[in-house]
mmCIF file of C-alpha atoms in Angstrom:
data_model
loop_
_atom_site.group_PDB
_atom_site.id
_atom_site.type_symbol
_atom_site.label_atom_id
_atom_site.label_comp_id
_atom_site.label_asym_id
_atom_site.label_seq_id
_atom_site.Cartn_x
_atom_site.Cartn_y
_atom_site.Cartn_z
ATOM 1 C CA MET A 154 -6.294 22.851 -2.101
ATOM 2 C CA THR A 155 -5.524 19.450 -1.507
ATOM 3 C CA THR A 156 -3.693 17.123 0.906
ATOM 4 C CA ILE A 157 -0.353 16.738 -0.338
ATOM 5 C CA THR A 158 0.744 12.431 -0.544
ATOM 6 C CA ILE A 159 4.310 12.328 0.073
ATOM 7 C CA LYS A 160 6.197 9.164 -1.502
ATOM 8 C CA LEU A 161 9.812 8.059 -1.284
ATOM 9 C CA VAL A 162 11.242 6.046 -4.045
ATOM 10 C CA GLN A 163 14.682 5.012 -4.526
ATOM 11 C CA GLY A 164 16.189 5.333 -7.969
ATOM 12 C CA ASP A 165 16.737 7.529 -10.951
ATOM 13 C CA ILE A 166 14.639 10.906 -11.232
ATOM 14 C CA THR A 167 14.772 10.393 -15.247
ATOM 15 C CA ASP A 168 12.521 6.899 -15.013
ATOM 16 C CA GLN A 169 9.527 8.563 -13.288
ATOM 17 C CA SER A 170 6.091 8.825 -15.073
ATOM 18 C CA VAL A 171 4.995 12.243 -13.691
ATOM 19 C CA ASP A 172 3.154 15.362 -14.180
ATOM 20 C CA ALA A 173 6.885 17.465 -13.883
ATOM 21 C CA ILE A 174 10.136 16.332 -12.837
ATOM 22 C CA VAL A 175 12.371 18.702 -11.000
ATOM 23 C CA ASN A 176 15.625 19.691 -11.830
ATOM 24 C CA ALA A 177 18.746 20.720 -8.936
ATOM 25 C CA ALA A 178 20.138 23.230 -11.576
ATOM 26 C CA ASN A 179 22.848 25.035 -11.533
ATOM 27 C CA SER A 180 22.456 28.724 -12.181
ATOM 28 C CA SER A 181 23.132 28.733 -15.898
ATOM 29 C CA LEU A 182 20.373 26.819 -16.255
ATOM 30 C CA LEU A 183 22.579 25.048 -19.139
ATOM 31 C CA GLY A 184 23.067 21.351 -17.290
ATOM 32 C CA GLY A 185 25.935 20.671 -15.616
ATOM 33 C CA GLY A 186 27.024 17.536 -12.978
ATOM 34 C CA GLY A 187 24.459 14.961 -10.954
ATOM 35 C CA VAL A 188 20.474 15.359 -11.706
ATOM 36 C CA ASP A 189 21.008 17.969 -13.817
ATOM 37 C CA GLY A 190 22.968 16.079 -16.164
ATOM 38 C CA ALA A 191 20.712 13.177 -16.075
ATOM 39 C CA ILE A 192 18.011 15.062 -16.787
ATOM 40 C CA HIS A 193 19.141 17.119 -19.612
ATOM 41 C CA ARG A 194 21.333 13.980 -21.667
ATOM 42 C CA ARG A 195 17.953 12.128 -20.866
ATOM 43 C CA GLY A 196 15.453 15.033 -21.931
ATOM 44 C CA GLY A 197 17.330 15.773 -25.044
ATOM 45 C CA PRO A 198 17.547 18.982 -26.691
ATOM 46 C CA ALA A 199 14.616 20.183 -26.376
ATOM 47 C CA ILE A 200 15.355 20.889 -22.695
ATOM 48 C CA LEU A 201 18.590 22.661 -23.371
ATOM 49 C CA ASP A 202 16.989 24.805 -26.259
ATOM 50 C CA ASP A 203 14.003 26.104 -23.581
ATOM 51 C CA CYS A 204 16.555 27.072 -21.149
ATOM 52 C CA ARG A 205 18.623 28.937 -23.509
ATOM 53 C CA ARG A 206 15.592 30.603 -24.781
ATOM 54 C CA LEU A 207 15.067 31.844 -20.825
ATOM 55 C CA ARG A 208 18.612 32.901 -20.342
ATOM 56 C CA ALA A 209 17.979 34.964 -23.720
ATOM 57 C CA SER A 210 14.845 36.663 -22.219
ATOM 58 C CA HIS A 211 13.640 37.003 -18.247
ATOM 59 C CA TYR A 212 17.289 34.942 -16.732
ATOM 60 C CA GLY A 213 20.315 36.528 -18.333
ATOM 61 C CA LYS A 214 22.231 36.529 -15.181
ATOM 62 C CA GLY A 215 21.359 33.161 -14.610
ATOM 63 C CA LEU A 216 18.252 31.630 -12.259
ATOM 64 C CA PRO A 217 19.125 33.072 -8.314
ATOM 65 C CA THR A 218 19.260 30.741 -5.427
ATOM 66 C CA GLY A 219 15.900 29.566 -4.601
ATOM 67 C CA ARG A 220 13.568 30.593 -7.132
ATOM 68 C CA ALA A 221 12.361 27.704 -9.523
ATOM 69 C CA VAL A 222 11.157 27.765 -13.068
ATOM 70 C CA ALA A 223 9.513 25.442 -16.278
ATOM 71 C CA THR A 224 10.892 24.049 -19.575
ATOM 72 C CA THR A 225 9.365 20.927 -20.947
ATOM 73 C CA ALA A 226 10.521 18.161 -20.567
ATOM 74 C CA GLY A 227 11.915 16.850 -23.717
ATOM 75 C CA ALA A 228 11.869 12.773 -23.769
ATOM 76 C CA LEU A 229 11.267 12.104 -19.835
ATOM 77 C CA ASP A 230 7.724 10.752 -19.187
ATOM 78 C CA ALA A 231 6.493 14.114 -17.646
ATOM 79 C CA HIS A 232 5.253 17.653 -19.037
ATOM 80 C CA TRP A 233 7.495 19.635 -17.810
ATOM 81 C CA VAL A 234 11.188 20.199 -15.515
ATOM 82 C CA ILE A 235 10.695 22.897 -12.805
ATOM 83 C CA HIS A 236 14.213 23.603 -12.672
ATOM 84 C CA THR A 237 15.298 24.880 -9.592
ATOM 85 C CA VAL A 238 19.067 26.343 -8.033
ATOM 86 C CA GLY A 239 19.441 25.131 -4.611
ATOM 87 C CA PRO A 240 22.178 26.353 -2.389
ATOM 88 C CA VAL A 241 25.876 25.678 -1.293
ATOM 89 C CA TYR A 242 25.736 24.275 2.191
ATOM 90 C CA SER A 243 27.267 26.633 4.557
ATOM 91 C CA PRO A 244 28.336 25.516 8.053
ATOM 92 C CA THR A 245 28.932 29.196 8.903
ATOM 93 C CA GLU A 246 25.558 30.990 7.251
ATOM 94 C CA ASP A 247 22.599 29.960 8.098
ATOM 95 C CA ARG A 248 20.783 29.227 3.752
ATOM 96 C CA SER A 249 18.391 27.327 4.997
ATOM 97 C CA ALA A 250 15.323 30.080 3.985
ATOM 98 C CA LEU A 251 16.746 29.412 0.347
ATOM 99 C CA LEU A 252 16.441 25.195 0.373
ATOM 100 C CA ALA A 253 13.272 25.818 1.450
ATOM 101 C CA SER A 254 12.403 28.290 -0.927
ATOM 102 C CA CYS A 255 13.210 25.976 -3.310
ATOM 103 C CA TYR A 256 10.338 23.676 -2.650
ATOM 104 C CA ARG A 257 7.921 26.153 -2.185
ATOM 105 C CA GLU A 258 8.729 28.106 -5.749
ATOM 106 C CA SER A 259 8.700 24.605 -6.954
ATOM 107 C CA LEU A 260 5.307 23.607 -5.810
ATOM 108 C CA ARG A 261 3.879 27.396 -7.287
ATOM 109 C CA VAL A 262 5.482 26.655 -10.591
ATOM 110 C CA ALA A 263 3.911 23.038 -10.659
ATOM 111 C CA ASP A 264 0.648 24.823 -9.548
ATOM 112 C CA GLU A 265 0.832 27.652 -12.006
ATOM 113 C CA LEU A 266 1.362 24.853 -14.968
ATOM 114 C CA GLY A 267 -1.443 22.683 -13.565
ATOM 115 C CA ALA A 268 0.957 19.944 -12.564
ATOM 116 C CA ARG A 269 -1.085 16.842 -10.440
ATOM 117 C CA THR A 270 2.221 14.453 -9.863
ATOM 118 C CA ILE A 271 5.677 16.275 -9.335
ATOM 119 C CA ALA A 272 9.601 14.394 -8.866
ATOM 120 C CA PHE A 273 11.545 15.662 -6.360
ATOM 121 C CA PRO A 274 15.536 15.564 -6.238
ATOM 122 C CA ALA A 275 17.341 15.648 -3.001
ATOM 123 C CA VAL A 276 18.339 19.562 -3.901
ATOM 124 C CA SER A 277 21.833 20.687 -2.738
ATOM 125 C CA ALA A 278 22.104 17.512 -0.661
ATOM 126 C CA GLY A 279 24.755 15.987 -3.485
ATOM 127 C CA ILE A 280 27.912 17.943 -4.991
ATOM 128 C CA TYR A 281 25.952 21.501 -3.678
ATOM 129 C CA GLY A 282 27.210 19.655 -0.013
ATOM 130 C CA TRP A 283 24.069 19.970 2.207
ATOM 131 C CA PRO A 284 24.186 16.768 4.967
ATOM 132 C CA VAL A 285 21.381 14.760 4.281
ATOM 133 C CA ALA A 286 19.222 14.311 7.366
ATOM 134 C CA ASP A 287 19.315 18.544 7.363
ATOM 135 C CA ALA A 288 17.947 18.657 3.891
ATOM 136 C CA ALA A 289 15.538 15.277 3.691
ATOM 137 C CA ARG A 290 13.834 17.922 6.864
ATOM 138 C CA ILE A 291 13.910 20.891 5.572
ATOM 139 C CA ALA A 292 12.474 19.327 1.897
ATOM 140 C CA LEU A 293 9.723 17.413 3.620
ATOM 141 C CA HIS A 294 8.084 19.698 5.789
ATOM 142 C CA THR A 295 8.471 22.528 3.302
ATOM 143 C CA VAL A 296 6.376 19.992 0.696
ATOM 144 C CA ARG A 297 3.858 19.189 3.792
ATOM 145 C CA THR A 298 3.225 23.025 4.682
ATOM 146 C CA THR A 299 2.944 24.937 1.601
ATOM 147 C CA PRO A 300 -0.281 24.944 0.496
ATOM 148 C CA THR A 301 -0.459 23.352 -3.214
ATOM 149 C CA ASN A 302 -3.036 21.688 -5.633
ATOM 150 C CA VAL A 303 -0.028 19.301 -6.513
ATOM 151 C CA GLU A 304 -1.120 15.980 -5.015
ATOM 152 C CA GLU A 305 1.215 13.893 -4.824
ATOM 153 C CA ALA A 306 5.104 14.792 -4.643
ATOM 154 C CA ARG A 307 7.427 11.448 -4.622
ATOM 155 C CA PHE A 308 11.513 11.913 -3.315
ATOM 156 C CA VAL A 309 13.347 10.406 -6.059
ATOM 157 C CA LEU A 310 16.728 9.782 -4.123
ATOM 158 C CA PHE A 311 19.710 8.093 -5.719
ATOM 159 C CA ASP A 312 21.176 5.845 -2.989
ATOM 160 C CA GLN A 313 20.105 3.516 -0.124
ATOM 161 C CA HIS A 314 21.577 6.353 2.200
ATOM 162 C CA THR A 315 19.953 9.061 1.380
ATOM 163 C CA TYR A 316 16.290 6.662 1.076
ATOM 164 C CA ASP A 317 16.760 5.425 4.033
ATOM 165 C CA THR A 318 17.117 9.359 5.501
ATOM 166 C CA PHE A 319 14.819 10.433 4.357
ATOM 167 C CA GLU A 320 11.956 7.702 5.061
ATOM 168 C CA THR A 321 13.390 8.467 9.109
ATOM 169 C CA GLN A 322 12.727 11.714 8.510
ATOM 170 C CA LEU A 323 9.191 11.135 7.114
ATOM 171 C CA ARG A 324 8.081 9.267 10.112
#
């Protein structure tokens, strides 16, 4: 196991040149909005084809929240897309273990694939409503403390507010 280097980037995750790009997917694995839609659009039909194969075999009911699975990266500048389903935020139920599991499971899949560099979005911090500061705290702590052979984890954050919040949590 190596000590992982964490980097923050403001921008579009589909522009990253890494071994694996993590997709904040929905459980259907068939594309959606936000990061999921952008990855499917930019990566092209090969990603959706792989996702359909997964649905037809192991994940007929969809990918469970907190789990991760890999497909081709299609036309993206990566070898793989690791799809993970984040939890929807709830003010009345603690789902932080599920959010942490998204990062741990993504790193586990990356290790199985032999990936050394990985790009993460802020899982659940968009349409799923997770407060950004808490999402950043959970993400950074989990990636820092999960044993992995991944050498570099890049958090690619779409807007300035999310970037600034992750930067504060990283310090």
